[in-house]
Amino acid sequence: MSVEEDDDAASTRTLLALAEYSRILSDDRPMSTAQCTRSDGSLDSRLHAQFLAKEKELENAERNHFQSLVQVLQEEENPTGPRKKSRRSWKKRACKSLRPYYFDDNGNRKHLKPRETLWYIVCCSQNPNNQPATSSKLFAKFRRRFRLPFEEFKRFLATVSVHPLFVRWTRRDATGRPASPIGLLLLGALRYLGRGLTFDDLEEYTAIDEETHRQFFHQFILHGETVMFPQHVRMPTTAEEFKTHMSEFYTGGLWGAGFSADATNVVMWRCEHNLKQANTGWKNTHPARSYNVCVNHRRRILSSTTGHPSRWNDKTLAWADPLMKGIHTGRILQDVQFKLLYWEGEPGKSKTLEKKYRGAWGIVDNGYHRWSCTQAPAKVNYLLTEQRLSDWIESFRKDIECTFGILKGRWRILKTGIRLEGSIAADRIWLTCCALHNMLLEIDGLNEQWEDGAPSDWEGDMGNNDVDDCQKHAPFAIRRLNNPQLQAFGWRQHENNDCENIVLSRERANNMPDAAEEEEDDDMDDDLVTDERIHADGSVYVNSLSYFEFRKRLVEHFDILHRQHR
């Protein structure tokens, strides 16, 4: 059939459709609902059924006429063009113009495929000649760029590849094409956390679309929250689990302590508008999330809260921390036992005895509750013994500050801010970074106790220094403790037979809570009442003592250890 014959047939169909529409319109059936009513105002069901049938036929005839007319107009615009095929032809999917490309040996430009990128050839290829050796410079660069040793990355990749969350990247799609290499996607997620890059940067490195990287990263942080965090961040709940965390504190004279706590903020650049006011605190000009963290002295994270508005203070966050709240309420670690030293009679002249206690405690800053299980450096000290303990606690709690520095230095996204939308993604990123932090401590051998951990280059002859070097380079708290003048003043004050000075010192010690109340009028929830509870074995529960009562016993205990050079 020729093109002219097709045009005539289309015009004929148009005229026939118009004639059919005119025939239906002019028949004897009713044209409206008003023509279907009787004289008494009731509706005639037979006429109404005819009206509905006529209305439907008119609609179909009008549609057929319109379609025929459109076809005639299209053929008039392109009378000699090719006819439309009856079956749709599938074209080969074209490469995106913004994908990375390279020039081959003949100078032709070709699009770069993911399995041709440097990351895949060096880090994900099965060819052993392309993989970095353990002692090579490339291995050290891999650790610096992706934060994991290469061998641990391969084990981590094997674990991720079989997890149900990542099954879509381990099989072919509906058209039979292989999925993007999951090794490249995992490298991209680690680089995103470690360097704070964008997904567009990852597309340049891996030749994988940024949307694919974004979808994989959301699954990765979900895996970090639900699988990695419970596996690597284990909160101690029994005395046996808490014992290893008390080792360094016991060496430092803080018997019974096992953790340091503090809070930090992480900026959210894409916070929901209705949450901006709640998440904007006085420390940041942008919305941020606050996280309360407890660590041991080896900088291992013991517990961490999920994200809370940065407007919340430390006291509010403490109630959300499972470790601090559990110790204060007595739900966990009540089987932890330790001893504190005290004088039997006059300080400095009588013999020392030991008193048993139950429960754990830790060190915090002055923004937290005045709980007996959370001891902070005192702002006002009347005695040298009190000042000595405050300086020592302040020096000892630098471990939590170092942990925050390591976290934000190693995972730079926590320092530069999170650009994903919503607080849920920000919380998952934080928990994932905490899990990776503890995992790296285990890999590097820094998780064990200091005497059993990784050896240091400064052991042996390199660690021997004379007295002048120690006084010159030691931290301030250590120099203060080792100062002969202050050391002599510390015990000779107690050995003084002047009764007036002894009475004055004791009166100041007893009035220390009142002075602290004058210093901090807003601490109305301080635990000032001691309701001492004693176990059957004679040990005293720490959480039954007031903050200042337990603090006074710690001062006496630390003063005895200092006199004995322990």
PDB file of N, CA and C in Angstrom, residues 261-265 282-283 290-292 310-321 324 364-369 371 397:
ATOM      1  N   ALA A 261      34.438  10.227  80.626  1.00  0.00           N
ATOM      2  CA  ALA A 261      33.267  10.562  79.824  1.00  0.00           C
ATOM      3  C   ALA A 261      33.290  12.031  79.447  1.00  0.00           C
ATOM      4  N   ASP A 262      32.769  12.306  78.263  1.00  0.00           N
ATOM      5  CA  ASP A 262      32.608  13.685  77.804  1.00  0.00           C
ATOM      6  C   ASP A 262      31.691  13.647  76.590  1.00  0.00           C
ATOM      7  N   ALA A 263      31.286  14.818  76.128  1.00  0.00           N
ATOM      8  CA  ALA A 263      30.402  14.945  74.974  1.00  0.00           C
ATOM      9  C   ALA A 263      31.081  15.760  73.891  1.00  0.00           C
ATOM     10  N   THR A 264      30.711  15.487  72.645  1.00  0.00           N
ATOM     11  CA  THR A 264      31.244  16.220  71.503  1.00  0.00           C
ATOM     12  C   THR A 264      30.126  16.496  70.518  1.00  0.00           C
ATOM     13  N   ASN A 265      30.344  17.453  69.623  1.00  0.00           N
ATOM     14  CA  ASN A 265      29.346  17.854  68.635  1.00  0.00           C
ATOM     15  C   ASN A 265      29.855  17.573  67.232  1.00  0.00           C
ATOM     16  N   TRP A 282      24.926  26.610  71.701  1.00  0.00           N
ATOM     17  CA  TRP A 282      25.713  27.822  71.908  1.00  0.00           C
ATOM     18  C   TRP A 282      27.164  27.667  71.457  1.00  0.00           C
ATOM     19  N   LYS A 283      27.605  26.421  71.164  1.00  0.00           N
ATOM     20  CA  LYS A 283      28.981  26.216  70.720  1.00  0.00           C
ATOM     21  C   LYS A 283      29.133  26.368  69.218  1.00  0.00           C
ATOM     22  N   SER A 290      24.873  16.097  69.290  1.00  0.00           N
ATOM     23  CA  SER A 290      25.742  15.866  70.440  1.00  0.00           C
ATOM     24  C   SER A 290      25.755  14.378  70.766  1.00  0.00           C
ATOM     25  N   TYR A 291      26.949  13.879  71.121  1.00  0.00           N
ATOM     26  CA  TYR A 291      27.139  12.470  71.454  1.00  0.00           C
ATOM     27  C   TYR A 291      27.941  12.377  72.742  1.00  0.00           C
ATOM     28  N   ASN A 292      27.426  11.641  73.712  1.00  0.00           N
ATOM     29  CA  ASN A 292      28.147  11.409  74.963  1.00  0.00           C
ATOM     30  C   ASN A 292      28.867  10.075  74.859  1.00  0.00           C
ATOM     31  N   SER A 310      22.202  19.439  69.913  1.00  0.00           N
ATOM     32  CA  SER A 310      23.389  20.051  70.513  1.00  0.00           C
ATOM     33  C   SER A 310      23.041  21.086  71.569  1.00  0.00           C
ATOM     34  N   ARG A 311      21.775  21.441  71.678  1.00  0.00           N
ATOM     35  CA  ARG A 311      21.353  22.372  72.723  1.00  0.00           C
ATOM     36  C   ARG A 311      21.333  21.704  74.090  1.00  0.00           C
ATOM     37  N   TRP A 312      21.314  20.385  74.126  1.00  0.00           N
ATOM     38  CA  TRP A 312      21.302  19.668  75.402  1.00  0.00           C
ATOM     39  C   TRP A 312      22.674  19.810  76.070  1.00  0.00           C
ATOM     40  N   ASN A 313      22.672  19.933  77.394  1.00  0.00           N
ATOM     41  CA  ASN A 313      23.924  20.035  78.133  1.00  0.00           C
ATOM     42  C   ASN A 313      24.390  18.645  78.577  1.00  0.00           C
ATOM     43  N   ASP A 314      25.526  18.623  79.266  1.00  0.00           N
ATOM     44  CA  ASP A 314      26.115  17.347  79.665  1.00  0.00           C
ATOM     45  C   ASP A 314      25.226  16.590  80.655  1.00  0.00           C
ATOM     46  N   LYS A 315      24.540  17.304  81.512  1.00  0.00           N
ATOM     47  CA  LYS A 315      23.692  16.629  82.503  1.00  0.00           C
ATOM     48  C   LYS A 315      22.540  15.886  81.839  1.00  0.00           C
ATOM     49  N   THR A 316      21.963  16.478  80.811  1.00  0.00           N
ATOM     50  CA  THR A 316      20.875  15.803  80.097  1.00  0.00           C
ATOM     51  C   THR A 316      21.401  14.606  79.331  1.00  0.00           C
ATOM     52  N   LEU A 317      22.578  14.755  78.715  1.00  0.00           N
ATOM     53  CA  LEU A 317      23.155  13.641  77.956  1.00  0.00           C
ATOM     54  C   LEU A 317      23.543  12.488  78.866  1.00  0.00           C
ATOM     55  N   ALA A 318      23.908  12.774  80.116  1.00  0.00           N
ATOM     56  CA  ALA A 318      24.312  11.700  81.035  1.00  0.00           C
ATOM     57  C   ALA A 318      23.162  10.728  81.287  1.00  0.00           C
ATOM     58  N   TRP A 319      21.944  11.246  81.325  1.00  0.00           N
ATOM     59  CA  TRP A 319      20.802  10.352  81.530  1.00  0.00           C
ATOM     60  C   TRP A 319      20.538   9.471  80.318  1.00  0.00           C
ATOM     61  N   ALA A 320      21.035   9.871  79.149  1.00  0.00           N
ATOM     62  CA  ALA A 320      20.867   9.062  77.943  1.00  0.00           C
ATOM     63  C   ALA A 320      22.004   8.082  77.736  1.00  0.00           C
ATOM     64  N   ASP A 321      23.096   8.208  78.486  1.00  0.00           N
ATOM     65  CA  ASP A 321      24.225   7.286  78.350  1.00  0.00           C
ATOM     66  C   ASP A 321      23.934   6.012  79.139  1.00  0.00           C
ATOM     67  N   MET A 324      26.756   5.358  82.147  1.00  0.00           N
ATOM     68  CA  MET A 324      26.718   6.268  83.287  1.00  0.00           C
ATOM     69  C   MET A 324      25.406   6.132  84.059  1.00  0.00           C
ATOM     70  N   VAL A 364      34.948  12.849  84.928  1.00  0.00           N
ATOM     71  CA  VAL A 364      34.254  13.702  83.969  1.00  0.00           C
ATOM     72  C   VAL A 364      34.730  15.139  84.179  1.00  0.00           C
ATOM     73  N   ASP A 365      34.119  16.075  83.461  1.00  0.00           N
ATOM     74  CA  ASP A 365      34.391  17.488  83.706  1.00  0.00           C
ATOM     75  C   ASP A 365      33.294  18.063  84.602  1.00  0.00           C
ATOM     76  N   ASN A 366      33.360  19.349  84.854  1.00  0.00           N
ATOM     77  CA  ASN A 366      32.453  19.966  85.812  1.00  0.00           C
ATOM     78  C   ASN A 366      31.067  20.237  85.258  1.00  0.00           C
ATOM     79  N   GLY A 367      30.791  19.850  84.039  1.00  0.00           N
ATOM     80  CA  GLY A 367      29.463  20.062  83.490  1.00  0.00           C
ATOM     81  C   GLY A 367      28.481  18.968  83.813  1.00  0.00           C
ATOM     82  N   TYR A 368      28.940  17.878  84.425  1.00  0.00           N
ATOM     83  CA  TYR A 368      28.072  16.730  84.676  1.00  0.00           C
ATOM     84  C   TYR A 368      27.450  16.812  86.071  1.00  0.00           C
ATOM     85  N   HIS A 369      26.590  15.834  86.345  1.00  0.00           N
ATOM     86  CA  HIS A 369      25.932  15.748  87.641  1.00  0.00           C
ATOM     87  C   HIS A 369      26.958  15.517  88.753  1.00  0.00           C
ATOM     88  N   TRP A 371      27.310  13.285  90.881  1.00  0.00           N
ATOM     89  CA  TRP A 371      27.097  11.905  91.316  1.00  0.00           C
ATOM     90  C   TRP A 371      28.406  11.372  91.894  1.00  0.00           C
ATOM     91  N   ARG A 397      42.068  12.604  82.634  1.00  0.00           N
ATOM     92  CA  ARG A 397      40.919  12.556  81.745  1.00  0.00           C
ATOM     93  C   ARG A 397      41.220  13.106  80.353  1.00  0.00           C
TER      94      ARG A 397
END
